XYZ file of C-alpha atoms in Angstrom:
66
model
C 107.723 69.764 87.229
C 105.229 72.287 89.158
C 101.702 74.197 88.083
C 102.310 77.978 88.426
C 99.648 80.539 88.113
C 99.017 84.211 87.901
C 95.083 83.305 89.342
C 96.027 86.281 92.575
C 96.924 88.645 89.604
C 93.896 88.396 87.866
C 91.841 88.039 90.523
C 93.054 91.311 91.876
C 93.472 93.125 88.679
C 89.955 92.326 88.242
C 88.685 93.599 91.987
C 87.536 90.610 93.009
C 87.598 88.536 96.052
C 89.095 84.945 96.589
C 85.874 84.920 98.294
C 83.884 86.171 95.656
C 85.926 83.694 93.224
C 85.398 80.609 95.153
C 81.896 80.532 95.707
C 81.632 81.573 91.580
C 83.591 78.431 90.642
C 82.514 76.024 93.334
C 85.613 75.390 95.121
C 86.506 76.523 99.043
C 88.019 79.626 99.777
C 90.873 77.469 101.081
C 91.920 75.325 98.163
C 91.866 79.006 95.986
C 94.660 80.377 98.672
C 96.501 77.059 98.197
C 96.777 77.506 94.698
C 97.085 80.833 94.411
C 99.971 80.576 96.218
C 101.446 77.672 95.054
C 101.050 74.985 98.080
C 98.522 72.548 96.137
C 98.501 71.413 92.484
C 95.073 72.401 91.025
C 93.312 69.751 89.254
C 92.295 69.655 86.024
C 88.577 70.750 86.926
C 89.981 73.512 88.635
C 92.012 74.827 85.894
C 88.971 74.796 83.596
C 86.621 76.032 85.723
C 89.000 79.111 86.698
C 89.712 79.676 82.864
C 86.080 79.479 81.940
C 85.394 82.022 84.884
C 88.083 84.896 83.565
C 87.254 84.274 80.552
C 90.764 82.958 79.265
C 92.700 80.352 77.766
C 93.935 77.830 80.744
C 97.620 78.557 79.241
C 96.970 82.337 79.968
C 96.100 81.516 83.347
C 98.590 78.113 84.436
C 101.968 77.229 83.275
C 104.202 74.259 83.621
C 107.380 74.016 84.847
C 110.566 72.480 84.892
């Protein structure tokens, strides 16, 4: 079972940075580009704070897979 996201999509949809994004949610520019593209599992803090920060469900944003 694996985490996918569509965090890049947003992000970029939205014209903001990973940068930008990062700093707004308290995480490292690094662990964003891990998760955005799908080398680290975010944690459940992440999740939230990522959803709270688009303003959108967490199931909008991750999905679980088989």
């Amino acid at each position: 079972m694996a985490v996918t996201n569509n965090t890049r999509e947003i992000r970029e949809q939205r014209g903001i940075y990973q940068d930008d994004l990062a700093a707004a949610i308290g995480f490292s520019t690094k662990t964003v580009g891990r998760i955005e593209r799908g080398d680290s599992t975010p944690s459940a803090e992440f999740m939230l704070r990522i959803s709270k920060y688009f303003n959108l469900l967490v199931e909008d944003v991750f999905h679980v897979e088989d």
